[in-house]
PDB file of C-alpha atoms in Angstrom:
ATOM      1  CA  UNK S  14     -20.525  -4.512 -22.938  1.00  0.00           C
ATOM      2  CA  UNK S  15     -21.461  -4.145 -19.287  1.00  0.00           C
ATOM      3  CA  UNK S  16     -22.850  -0.748 -18.377  1.00  0.00           C
ATOM      4  CA  UNK S  17     -23.562   0.950 -15.079  1.00  0.00           C
ATOM      5  CA  UNK S  18     -25.781   4.038 -15.050  1.00  0.00           C
ATOM      6  CA  UNK S  19     -26.254   6.255 -12.025  1.00  0.00           C
ATOM      7  CA  UNK S  20     -28.907   8.894 -11.476  1.00  0.00           C
ATOM      8  CA  UNK S  21     -29.252  11.676 -10.728  1.00  0.00           C
ATOM      9  CA  UNK S  22     -25.846  13.144 -11.616  1.00  0.00           C
ATOM     10  CA  UNK S  23     -26.185  15.663  -8.794  1.00  0.00           C
ATOM     11  CA  UNK S  24     -28.505  15.953  -5.823  1.00  0.00           C
ATOM     12  CA  UNK S  25     -28.926  18.824  -3.410  1.00  0.00           C
ATOM     13  CA  UNK S  26     -30.696  18.141  -0.105  1.00  0.00           C
ATOM     14  CA  UNK S  27     -31.457  20.047   3.036  1.00  0.00           C
ATOM     15  CA  UNK S  28     -30.235  18.500   6.259  1.00  0.00           C
ATOM     16  CA  UNK S  29     -32.796  15.902   7.331  1.00  0.00           C
ATOM     17  CA  UNK S  30     -34.367  15.564   3.860  1.00  0.00           C
ATOM     18  CA  UNK S  31     -34.257  11.866   2.944  1.00  0.00           C
ATOM     19  CA  UNK S  32     -33.759  10.677  -0.644  1.00  0.00           C
ATOM     20  CA  UNK S  33     -32.444   7.844  -2.813  1.00  0.00           C
ATOM     21  CA  UNK S  34     -29.707   7.402  -5.397  1.00  0.00           C
ATOM     22  CA  UNK S  35     -30.156   4.949  -8.261  1.00  0.00           C
ATOM     23  CA  UNK S  36     -27.705   2.561  -9.934  1.00  0.00           C
ATOM     24  CA  UNK S  37     -28.840   0.419 -12.860  1.00  0.00           C
ATOM     25  CA  UNK S  38     -26.715  -2.312 -14.473  1.00  0.00           C
ATOM     26  CA  UNK S  39     -26.933  -4.427 -17.615  1.00  0.00           C
ATOM     27  CA  UNK S  40     -24.830  -7.467 -16.760  1.00  0.00           C
ATOM     28  CA  UNK S  41     -26.617 -10.774 -16.418  1.00  0.00           C
ATOM     29  CA  UNK S  42     -25.337 -13.047 -13.700  1.00  0.00           C
ATOM     30  CA  UNK S  43     -24.264 -10.284 -11.309  1.00  0.00           C
ATOM     31  CA  UNK S  44     -21.151 -11.217  -9.319  1.00  0.00           C
ATOM     32  CA  UNK S  45     -21.368  -8.273  -6.918  1.00  0.00           C
ATOM     33  CA  UNK S  46     -22.704  -4.718  -6.783  1.00  0.00           C
ATOM     34  CA  UNK S  47     -20.517  -2.293  -4.845  1.00  0.00           C
ATOM     35  CA  UNK S  48     -21.179   1.165  -3.414  1.00  0.00           C
ATOM     36  CA  UNK S  49     -18.359   3.602  -2.673  1.00  0.00           C
ATOM     37  CA  UNK S  50     -18.104   7.102  -1.276  1.00  0.00           C
ATOM     38  CA  UNK S  51     -15.509   9.530  -2.663  1.00  0.00           C
ATOM     39  CA  UNK S  52     -14.504  12.815  -1.063  1.00  0.00           C
ATOM     40  CA  UNK S  53     -12.739  15.502  -3.147  1.00  0.00           C
ATOM     41  CA  UNK S  54      -9.061  14.722  -3.711  1.00  0.00           C
ATOM     42  CA  UNK S  55      -9.346  11.246  -2.174  1.00  0.00           C
ATOM     43  CA  UNK S  56      -9.654   7.688  -3.399  1.00  0.00           C
ATOM     44  CA  UNK S  57     -13.035   5.919  -3.227  1.00  0.00           C
ATOM     45  CA  UNK S  58     -13.943   4.418   0.140  1.00  0.00           C
ATOM     46  CA  UNK S  59     -15.923   1.187   0.314  1.00  0.00           C
ATOM     47  CA  UNK S  60     -19.468   1.251   1.712  1.00  0.00           C
ATOM     48  CA  UNK S  61     -21.399  -1.905   0.756  1.00  0.00           C
ATOM     49  CA  UNK S  62     -21.405  -5.062  -1.344  1.00  0.00           C
ATOM     50  CA  UNK S  63     -24.661  -6.681  -2.500  1.00  0.00           C
ATOM     51  CA  UNK S  64     -24.860 -10.021  -4.272  1.00  0.00           C
ATOM     52  CA  UNK S  65     -28.473 -11.062  -4.785  1.00  0.00           C
ATOM     53  CA  UNK S  66     -31.861  -9.471  -5.404  1.00  0.00           C
ATOM     54  CA  UNK S  67     -33.636  -8.610  -2.175  1.00  0.00           C
ATOM     55  CA  UNK S  68     -30.433  -8.138  -0.226  1.00  0.00           C
ATOM     56  CA  UNK S  69     -30.124  -5.025   1.965  1.00  0.00           C
ATOM     57  CA  UNK S  70     -27.227  -3.562   3.936  1.00  0.00           C
ATOM     58  CA  UNK S  71     -27.206  -0.623   6.353  1.00  0.00           C
ATOM     59  CA  UNK S  72     -24.598   1.670   7.828  1.00  0.00           C
ATOM     60  CA  UNK S  73     -25.598   4.680   9.914  1.00  0.00           C
ATOM     61  CA  UNK S  74     -27.856   6.834   7.697  1.00  0.00           C
ATOM     62  CA  UNK S  75     -27.242   4.777   4.544  1.00  0.00           C
ATOM     63  CA  UNK S  76     -29.100   1.700   3.320  1.00  0.00           C
ATOM     64  CA  UNK S  77     -28.326  -0.111   0.081  1.00  0.00           C
ATOM     65  CA  UNK S  78     -30.839  -2.382  -1.643  1.00  0.00           C
ATOM     66  CA  UNK S  79     -30.644  -4.576  -4.742  1.00  0.00           C
ATOM     67  CA  UNK S  80     -33.150  -5.740  -7.359  1.00  0.00           C
ATOM     68  CA  UNK S  81     -32.493  -7.758 -10.509  1.00  0.00           C
ATOM     69  CA  UNK S  82     -31.444  -4.703 -12.536  1.00  0.00           C
ATOM     70  CA  UNK S  83     -31.044  -1.857 -10.043  1.00  0.00           C
ATOM     71  CA  UNK S  84     -29.582  -0.866  -6.735  1.00  0.00           C
ATOM     72  CA  UNK S  85     -30.653   2.019  -4.553  1.00  0.00           C
ATOM     73  CA  UNK S  86     -28.709   3.912  -1.913  1.00  0.00           C
ATOM     74  CA  UNK S  87     -31.217   5.376   0.513  1.00  0.00           C
ATOM     75  CA  UNK S  88     -30.046   8.273   2.651  1.00  0.00           C
ATOM     76  CA  UNK S  89     -32.170   8.917   5.732  1.00  0.00           C
ATOM     77  CA  UNK S  90     -32.031  12.306   7.478  1.00  0.00           C
ATOM     78  CA  UNK S  91     -28.729  13.282   5.851  1.00  0.00           C
ATOM     79  CA  UNK S  92     -26.188  15.569   7.490  1.00  0.00           C
ATOM     80  CA  UNK S  93     -23.725  17.961   5.799  1.00  0.00           C
ATOM     81  CA  UNK S  94     -20.920  15.435   6.399  1.00  0.00           C
ATOM     82  CA  UNK S  95     -22.719  13.033   4.045  1.00  0.00           C
ATOM     83  CA  UNK S  96     -21.839  15.384   1.165  1.00  0.00           C
ATOM     84  CA  UNK S  97     -19.650  13.420  -1.277  1.00  0.00           C
ATOM     85  CA  UNK S  98     -19.758  11.635  -4.607  1.00  0.00           C
ATOM     86  CA  UNK S  99     -21.329   8.185  -4.389  1.00  0.00           C
ATOM     87  CA  UNK S 100     -20.162   5.603  -6.911  1.00  0.00           C
ATOM     88  CA  UNK S 101     -21.534   2.184  -7.726  1.00  0.00           C
ATOM     89  CA  UNK S 102     -19.750  -0.618  -9.556  1.00  0.00           C
ATOM     90  CA  UNK S 103     -20.503  -4.135 -10.749  1.00  0.00           C
ATOM     91  CA  UNK S 104     -18.063  -7.015 -10.969  1.00  0.00           C
ATOM     92  CA  UNK S 105     -19.105  -8.286 -14.402  1.00  0.00           C
ATOM     93  CA  UNK S 106     -20.057 -11.795 -15.428  1.00  0.00           C
ATOM     94  CA  UNK S 107     -16.621 -13.184 -14.613  1.00  0.00           C
ATOM     95  CA  UNK S 108     -16.404 -11.299 -11.329  1.00  0.00           C
ATOM     96  CA  UNK S 109     -12.965  -9.937 -12.250  1.00  0.00           C
ATOM     97  CA  UNK S 110     -13.300  -6.427 -13.710  1.00  0.00           C
ATOM     98  CA  UNK S 111     -14.974  -3.672 -11.689  1.00  0.00           C
ATOM     99  CA  UNK S 112     -17.027  -1.346 -13.900  1.00  0.00           C
ATOM    100  CA  UNK S 113     -18.096   1.955 -12.343  1.00  0.00           C
ATOM    101  CA  UNK S 114     -20.896   4.372 -13.064  1.00  0.00           C
ATOM    102  CA  UNK S 115     -20.253   8.114 -13.353  1.00  0.00           C
ATOM    103  CA  UNK S 116     -21.402   8.751  -9.802  1.00  0.00           C
ATOM    104  CA  UNK S 117     -23.920  10.961  -8.024  1.00  0.00           C
ATOM    105  CA  UNK S 118     -22.603  14.085  -6.320  1.00  0.00           C
ATOM    106  CA  UNK S 119     -24.592  14.712  -3.158  1.00  0.00           C
ATOM    107  CA  UNK S 120     -24.615  18.098  -1.413  1.00  0.00           C
ATOM    108  CA  UNK S 121     -26.334  18.421   1.953  1.00  0.00           C
ATOM    109  CA  UNK S 122     -26.821  21.896   3.370  1.00  0.00           C
ATOM    110  CA  UNK S 123     -27.676  22.821   6.929  1.00  0.00           C
TER     111      UNK S 123
ATOM    112  CA  UNK N   8      -0.702  -2.385   6.851  1.00  0.00           C
ATOM    113  CA  UNK N   9      -0.243   0.511   4.444  1.00  0.00           C
ATOM    114  CA  UNK N  10      -2.961  -0.782   2.077  1.00  0.00           C
ATOM    115  CA  UNK N  11      -2.534   0.483  -1.490  1.00  0.00           C
ATOM    116  CA  UNK N  12       0.306   2.951  -2.048  1.00  0.00           C
ATOM    117  CA  UNK N  13       0.630   5.038  -5.212  1.00  0.00           C
ATOM    118  CA  UNK N  14       3.591   7.150  -6.230  1.00  0.00           C
ATOM    119  CA  UNK N  15       4.021   9.889  -7.211  1.00  0.00           C
ATOM    120  CA  UNK N  16       1.059  11.945  -5.951  1.00  0.00           C
ATOM    121  CA  UNK N  17       1.512  14.665  -8.562  1.00  0.00           C
ATOM    122  CA  UNK N  18       3.419  14.850 -11.847  1.00  0.00           C
ATOM    123  CA  UNK N  19       3.679  17.210 -14.793  1.00  0.00           C
ATOM    124  CA  UNK N  20       4.848  15.662 -18.057  1.00  0.00           C
ATOM    125  CA  UNK N  21       5.667  17.211 -21.377  1.00  0.00           C
ATOM    126  CA  UNK N  22       4.025  15.870 -24.524  1.00  0.00           C
ATOM    127  CA  UNK N  23       5.960  12.854 -25.788  1.00  0.00           C
ATOM    128  CA  UNK N  24       7.622  12.030 -22.470  1.00  0.00           C
ATOM    129  CA  UNK N  25       7.168   8.668 -20.777  1.00  0.00           C
ATOM    130  CA  UNK N  26       6.681   7.740 -17.159  1.00  0.00           C
ATOM    131  CA  UNK N  27       5.666   4.901 -14.865  1.00  0.00           C
ATOM    132  CA  UNK N  28       3.041   5.243 -12.165  1.00  0.00           C
ATOM    133  CA  UNK N  29       3.835   2.945  -9.279  1.00  0.00           C
ATOM    134  CA  UNK N  30       1.288   0.947  -7.268  1.00  0.00           C
ATOM    135  CA  UNK N  31       2.011  -1.429  -4.414  1.00  0.00           C
ATOM    136  CA  UNK N  32      -0.282  -3.301  -2.033  1.00  0.00           C
ATOM    137  CA  UNK N  33       0.581  -5.202   1.130  1.00  0.00           C
ATOM    138  CA  UNK N  34      -2.675  -7.123   1.596  1.00  0.00           C
ATOM    139  CA  UNK N  35      -1.701 -10.146  -0.541  1.00  0.00           C
ATOM    140  CA  UNK N  36      -4.583  -9.406  -2.898  1.00  0.00           C
ATOM    141  CA  UNK N  37      -4.640 -11.265  -6.180  1.00  0.00           C
ATOM    142  CA  UNK N  38      -6.663  -8.726  -8.200  1.00  0.00           C
ATOM    143  CA  UNK N  39      -5.303  -5.282  -9.025  1.00  0.00           C
ATOM    144  CA  UNK N  40      -6.734  -2.463 -11.157  1.00  0.00           C
ATOM    145  CA  UNK N  41      -5.809   0.836 -12.777  1.00  0.00           C
ATOM    146  CA  UNK N  42      -8.462   3.503 -13.330  1.00  0.00           C
ATOM    147  CA  UNK N  43      -8.458   7.038 -14.644  1.00  0.00           C
ATOM    148  CA  UNK N  44     -10.936   9.631 -13.433  1.00  0.00           C
ATOM    149  CA  UNK N  45     -11.850  12.729 -15.408  1.00  0.00           C
ATOM    150  CA  UNK N  46     -14.272  15.375 -14.085  1.00  0.00           C
ATOM    151  CA  UNK N  47     -17.873  14.131 -14.212  1.00  0.00           C
ATOM    152  CA  UNK N  48     -16.866  10.852 -15.854  1.00  0.00           C
ATOM    153  CA  UNK N  49     -16.572   8.422 -12.969  1.00  0.00           C
ATOM    154  CA  UNK N  50     -13.810   5.807 -12.977  1.00  0.00           C
ATOM    155  CA  UNK N  51     -12.754   4.258 -16.286  1.00  0.00           C
ATOM    156  CA  UNK N  52     -10.937   0.920 -16.132  1.00  0.00           C
ATOM    157  CA  UNK N  53      -7.586   0.990 -17.973  1.00  0.00           C
ATOM    158  CA  UNK N  54      -6.079  -2.428 -17.197  1.00  0.00           C
ATOM    159  CA  UNK N  55      -6.494  -5.090 -14.573  1.00  0.00           C
ATOM    160  CA  UNK N  56      -4.708  -8.190 -13.342  1.00  0.00           C
ATOM    161  CA  UNK N  57      -6.020 -11.337 -11.671  1.00  0.00           C
ATOM    162  CA  UNK N  58      -2.593 -12.503 -10.534  1.00  0.00           C
ATOM    163  CA  UNK N  59       1.132 -12.296 -11.153  1.00  0.00           C
ATOM    164  CA  UNK N  60       1.896 -12.670 -14.850  1.00  0.00           C
ATOM    165  CA  UNK N  61      -1.729 -12.119 -15.950  1.00  0.00           C
ATOM    166  CA  UNK N  62      -3.081  -8.804 -17.229  1.00  0.00           C
ATOM    167  CA  UNK N  63      -6.111  -7.809 -19.279  1.00  0.00           C
ATOM    168  CA  UNK N  64      -7.410  -4.683 -20.994  1.00  0.00           C
ATOM    169  CA  UNK N  65     -10.193  -2.628 -19.524  1.00  0.00           C
ATOM    170  CA  UNK N  66     -12.374   0.021 -21.137  1.00  0.00           C
ATOM    171  CA  UNK N  67      -9.662   2.556 -22.093  1.00  0.00           C
ATOM    172  CA  UNK N  68      -6.267   0.781 -22.549  1.00  0.00           C
ATOM    173  CA  UNK N  69      -4.863   2.755 -25.498  1.00  0.00           C
ATOM    174  CA  UNK N  70      -1.653   4.627 -24.688  1.00  0.00           C
ATOM    175  CA  UNK N  71      -0.912   2.570 -21.570  1.00  0.00           C
ATOM    176  CA  UNK N  72       0.931  -0.609 -20.671  1.00  0.00           C
ATOM    177  CA  UNK N  73       1.091  -2.691 -17.512  1.00  0.00           C
ATOM    178  CA  UNK N  74       3.024  -5.578 -16.067  1.00  0.00           C
ATOM    179  CA  UNK N  75       2.521  -7.776 -12.995  1.00  0.00           C
ATOM    180  CA  UNK N  76       5.704  -9.582 -12.072  1.00  0.00           C
ATOM    181  CA  UNK N  77       4.836  -9.869  -8.361  1.00  0.00           C
ATOM    182  CA  UNK N  78       1.636 -10.069  -6.330  1.00  0.00           C
ATOM    183  CA  UNK N  79       2.452  -6.761  -4.626  1.00  0.00           C
ATOM    184  CA  UNK N  80       3.264  -4.446  -7.548  1.00  0.00           C
ATOM    185  CA  UNK N  81       1.272  -3.316 -10.575  1.00  0.00           C
ATOM    186  CA  UNK N  82       3.001  -0.425 -12.402  1.00  0.00           C
ATOM    187  CA  UNK N  83       1.278   1.553 -15.176  1.00  0.00           C
ATOM    188  CA  UNK N  84       3.456   2.786 -18.019  1.00  0.00           C
ATOM    189  CA  UNK N  85       2.615   5.803 -20.164  1.00  0.00           C
ATOM    190  CA  UNK N  86       4.531   5.928 -23.436  1.00  0.00           C
ATOM    191  CA  UNK N  87       4.549   9.144 -25.493  1.00  0.00           C
ATOM    192  CA  UNK N  88       2.346  11.174 -23.150  1.00  0.00           C
ATOM    193  CA  UNK N  89      -0.489  13.153 -24.742  1.00  0.00           C
ATOM    194  CA  UNK N  90      -2.706  15.950 -23.320  1.00  0.00           C
ATOM    195  CA  UNK N  91      -5.638  13.488 -23.399  1.00  0.00           C
ATOM    196  CA  UNK N  92      -3.872  11.525 -20.653  1.00  0.00           C
ATOM    197  CA  UNK N  93      -4.201  14.406 -18.220  1.00  0.00           C
ATOM    198  CA  UNK N  94      -6.264  12.838 -15.461  1.00  0.00           C
ATOM    199  CA  UNK N  95      -6.273  11.463 -11.950  1.00  0.00           C
ATOM    200  CA  UNK N  96      -5.141   7.833 -11.837  1.00  0.00           C
ATOM    201  CA  UNK N  97      -6.245   5.400  -9.161  1.00  0.00           C
ATOM    202  CA  UNK N  98      -4.878   1.970  -8.388  1.00  0.00           C
ATOM    203  CA  UNK N  99      -6.945  -0.587  -6.484  1.00  0.00           C
ATOM    204  CA  UNK N 100      -6.551  -4.097  -5.161  1.00  0.00           C
ATOM    205  CA  UNK N 101      -9.086  -6.767  -4.308  1.00  0.00           C
ATOM    206  CA  UNK N 102      -8.802 -10.049  -2.470  1.00  0.00           C
ATOM    207  CA  UNK N 103     -11.157 -12.625  -3.925  1.00  0.00           C
ATOM    208  CA  UNK N 104     -12.290 -15.208  -1.435  1.00  0.00           C
ATOM    209  CA  UNK N 105     -11.323 -13.025   1.513  1.00  0.00           C
ATOM    210  CA  UNK N 106     -14.675 -11.807   2.840  1.00  0.00           C
ATOM    211  CA  UNK N 107     -16.746  -9.359   0.885  1.00  0.00           C
ATOM    212  CA  UNK N 108     -14.144  -8.943  -1.920  1.00  0.00           C
ATOM    213  CA  UNK N 109     -14.408  -5.169  -2.058  1.00  0.00           C
ATOM    214  CA  UNK N 110     -11.636  -3.203  -3.746  1.00  0.00           C
ATOM    215  CA  UNK N 111      -9.320  -0.936  -1.771  1.00  0.00           C
ATOM    216  CA  UNK N 112      -8.057   2.210  -3.479  1.00  0.00           C
ATOM    217  CA  UNK N 113      -4.899   4.255  -3.297  1.00  0.00           C
ATOM    218  CA  UNK N 114      -4.969   8.034  -2.903  1.00  0.00           C
ATOM    219  CA  UNK N 115      -4.395   8.709  -6.574  1.00  0.00           C
ATOM    220  CA  UNK N 116      -1.800  10.273  -8.871  1.00  0.00           C
ATOM    221  CA  UNK N 117      -2.704  13.601 -10.466  1.00  0.00           C
ATOM    222  CA  UNK N 118      -1.020  13.777 -13.875  1.00  0.00           C
ATOM    223  CA  UNK N 119      -0.887  16.819 -16.121  1.00  0.00           C
ATOM    224  CA  UNK N 120       0.501  16.579 -19.664  1.00  0.00           C
ATOM    225  CA  UNK N 121       1.494  19.925 -21.168  1.00  0.00           C
TER     226      UNK N 121
END
């Protein structure tokens, strides 16, 4: 059974303090690794898709990277508005189901 | 485009009652999904569909049923509601072969079973 594990469960940062979130997956033959942001009371909002080891994508203060068994979401100089739960998901061997990790709840204080 | 629309937004059910959560998408996506989200547990896949007439079980299908008679609609049926089905339910759609193939989510249905 495919599994997605995210760490840490919660992360508290000061504004400007850079850090990374981890997402590890067990599926062989990855058909896509997805990062989402979720604000309280809202549905997840898409951030990035990664398909192959070595791939990187950036958006403002966020950069997602992918290795053969892990993905990292690097947050550079975060701001309070970056506070949210960050979810990762993999598309499974068949590329049909989307299996999510439990998420990392990020709190950034000023 | 409205994207993915879920109704209702909130619902309280009594134990043993049944209900249908509605989900519609207007992006002509072939894949659709139902998830439940409990505090601290991420999103658990209930059922998914790769096209009209085709559905498959996810991680936690017990107590739920789905159908996919059209590309646009993917209703989730709860029969004999139980307190364990108290959760927030999200529907999502995904267009394979249309760019990055990310999933788009609705705003959720908060269900309480008492």
